[in-house]
Amino acid sequence: MAAAVETVEWPLMRRYEGAAQGRGVAADGWRVCLAHSFEELRQPYGAGDVPLRDVLRHVGLALRYFRWWVKKTCIEKKTAFIDLLCAVPLQQIYGCPLGGIGGGTITRGWRGEFCRWQLNPGLYHYGTVIANQFTVCLRCKGQTIYQQVLSMERPSSLQGWNWGYCGHYAFYHALYPRAWLVYELPGQQVVLTCRQVSPVIPHDYKDSSLPVGVFIWEVENRRDEDVEVSIMFSLQNGMGTKEDGSGGHWNEPFTFQKDGERVAGVLLHHCPAVNPFTLAISAREKAGTGVTHVTAFNPTGLGREVWQDLLQDGRLDSPAGKSRPTEKGEVTAAAVCASCRVPAHGHKTLEMALAWDMPCVHFGSKEKLHVRRYTRFFGSKGDAAPTLSHYALTHYEEWERKIEAWQNPILENSQLPAWYKSALFNELYFMTDGGTIWVEVPPDCCAEDLQGPAGAGLSHLLPVLREYGRFAYLEGQEYRMYNTYDVHFYASFALIMLWPKLQISLQYDIAVTVVNEDVQPRQYLMGGQTAQVKMKNVVPHDIGDPGDEPWQRVNAYLMHDTADWKDLNLKFVLQVYRDYYLTHDSLYLQDMWPVCQAVMESELKFDTDNDGLIENGGFADQTYDAWVVHGASAYCGGLWLAAVCMMCKMAEVLGDTEIRQKYLGILNKGKEAFERMLWNGKYYNYDSSGSDTSSSIMSDQCAGQWFLGACGLDQGEFEVFPKSHILSALRTIFEKNVLSFAGGTMGAVNGMRPDGVPDTSSVQSNEVWVGVVYSLAATMIQEGMVEEGFRTAEGCYRTVWERLGMAFQTPEAYREKKVYRSLAYMRPLSIWSMQLALERRAGQAPAPAQLPQSYTHP
Ligand SMILES: CC(C)CCC[C@@H](C)[C@H]1CC[C@H]2[C@@H]3CC=C4C[C@@H](O[C@@H]5O[C@H](CO)[C@@H](O)[C@H](O)[C@H]5O)CC[C@]4(C)[C@H]3CC[C@]12C
């Protein structure tokens, strides 16, 4: 047993028996031995986990939901936007997804499997396609000495292949958007390192949109003789759904040459009635590297012909011409093989790619045809797979240089803990694998088409959307709503810091919906009341369901009527100023200003006693949508004061003295009311209702301060919350919600009673929300509690990535024991606010925006 790896640093490497470290593997990231298995298997939160009191409280909701679910799934034959009755079972298998932003994703597992598919936008198919493999063939002196599928599986199909690779000799290492698989080939003195690269590059709006992934195979020959090495990449035509056998799919070999660079491979044309696409597997031809192929084979049979073909000479037969279209019930696959000679004690590289071209997409309703972002560079005819493959294989080195230039300053900072470096980059997987879609605005589209019937009067809407397209990502893979806004508030830090133009574009889309309405009546499931889908002058909950027609029909969420939610409007105002502060985009600020005023006007009606502070409505009227709030509250009241403060600041920047005066008056009154009604000497009470749990300690009580601090609006004339109160509240949260919960090892519980027992008054007060914990950690860092901030966030990372096996599917929530809720969720992207807080402390954050010339005070 070599076990040369430090197991404290890599707790998931205990079973590693190899000695190889691989070639060029990053020093930081998430590392796991392929033989590892996670001991704790959690369950999705289900009806059985609901305490009797909550059962009684939610019985009406349960009945209404059940009725709605039956209608949706059994009568309309559609899937539910949240399926509480059929949760996706937890599989502890996922690794880095392949693909850029918004062109679809194919996730590989950490054991190398192709297992999670999101080619139809926002709609996931979970299933490992067994034919999708890399196989290695080694030949010495003209004889094949070793041929092995690089998979631990022993499937019932393709039994003519040599399966069952020993996982103790391989490990996986992820540092998104790259990942490495290191295979020691037992007894062969050959080490293979497969580096997987996707084009996810901050501030890049071209290559980051491409639906491609590259696999660079580094082959190390430690023998005293030369070895001929072949890597075969096999792929099924389709995603492993029943559609693969629907007939009419076909494959064809291709070569593509440009600027003296040549790639060769096979195109797999997949031809369903809706959203047809072409997959391409390919390799780069260069001196000393030969590329061969099998155009079509049966992946459901024994696979002997392909196996023998490779075994014979380390090459594939390479027939010319295309395959015939498949019959109904028939499935087809193809393979590409790259081969080279590696000298004794030498090293060689083989470069392969997977590209997919689904240029035009329909959502579930099939009403509108959308054209993906990458088509502006590669065309929308559906013939781009060869050029995409060539582009990927000739540009990945440049992508890696850019990725390293972005990541290295953080990775090389010895002050930062290793787990944080892994968390920061790996959590970014959701930017592409959040059901993400990035589409073009049609060229014939005019401002009126985009602004909706009410005409939003946004002067730069059209140029922004024309230049940068439209972007949407899901609340979660299991919560199928695009751009859920109360949650995006947390995640938006990743977007504004890395792809600011996409955040600006998303905000324009929200602004349009604000001024528009949808008067269609419907019943809301939580309260049972009937109200219209979307009211004018309020921010929607979400931009729609990809199973329907997003952008066109917003507010897929029908648990509550969110026109009465207290946080959505405020979160719009807070993001507008934050975005302006970080981008200095004054045109954006000017366009958003009337919208901010409109939503704040709507919000003012929630200040029923005119004390300058809004009140919650006695139901779960904010992002904690199953945790009731009465009267003034730390969470919404704090967000309100922060938004009022930002209204003053924006009015100042824009020279709008009247509005500035108005909100200054509200701010002064509201601050006084907030302190009087909620401050208890140690922290801000959950709410002012005086109920049994109104003195609960909410981990998110400083959310307003979090945003103010991120925008440098937390001191001097802009000090909204007294510094001493914020520090005392954060210390209390650290002591109670973090250290007194699960021994301080699982992050912060949402609600804690002052006596150190979690608040079980609602299903959500008793949960840890990973994204909230990362934002809390950022707030702590902003306030100088750096160690506490890292300790708080570390609990979540270690729980999710190291203990529960939920890598690349970080859930919204977990409890101390047994259950989790909503896998692969948007909110944890808030970890990027920790990075912003660290950069601000180090003096690297952008300078505050200057006043635009035309808007300077008179
Ligand atoms: C009689 C039955 C056996 C008792 C059943 C009780 C259940 C009906 C409820 C118990 C737990 C409830 C769910 C808790 C969370 C939910 C999430 C929510 O959607 C999104 O949640 C985010 C918070 O996590 C929020 O920020 C986003 O804006 C929301 O889009 C939808 C409701 C629910 C699923 C909730 C439903 C009812 C229970 C299952």
Short mmCIF file of C-alpha atoms in Angstrom, two decimals, residues 22 73 86 102 152 212 232 238 405 411-412 450 482 490 531 595 613 623 631 671 676 685 704 792 808 812 824:
data_model
loop_
_atom_site.label_atom_id
_atom_site.label_comp_id
_atom_site.label_asym_id
_atom_site.label_seq_id
_atom_site.Cartn_x
_atom_site.Cartn_y
_atom_site.Cartn_z
CA GLY A 22 -0.49 12.69 -12.34
CA THR A 73 -48.77 15.30 -14.26
CA CYS A 86 -41.04 12.34 -6.67
CA GLY A 102 -26.01 28.49 -21.63
CA MET A 152 -14.99 0.54 -12.59
CA VAL A 212 -17.78 21.98 -25.84
CA MET A 232 -10.57 5.37 -27.65
CA GLY A 238 -28.29 10.54 -27.55
CA ALA A 405 -4.53 34.08 -14.86
CA LEU A 411 -4.80 29.88 -5.37
CA GLU A 412 -1.37 31.33 -4.63
CA LEU A 450 -39.00 43.48 -25.53
CA TYR A 482 -35.61 30.61 -13.95
CA TYR A 490 -27.50 35.87 -2.97
CA ALA A 531 -55.22 36.36 -7.18
CA VAL A 595 -38.06 51.16 -11.80
CA LEU A 613 -40.23 50.62 8.70
CA THR A 623 -37.45 33.98 0.76
CA GLY A 631 -44.75 42.76 12.18
CA LYS A 671 -33.68 53.40 11.76
CA ARG A 676 -36.58 50.32 19.17
CA ASN A 685 -35.07 39.78 17.28
CA GLY A 704 -29.07 44.39 4.76
CA THR A 792 -18.65 29.28 9.64
CA PHE A 808 -21.48 19.48 -7.78
CA GLU A 812 -30.33 24.57 -0.68
CA ALA A 824 -28.03 21.56 -7.06
#
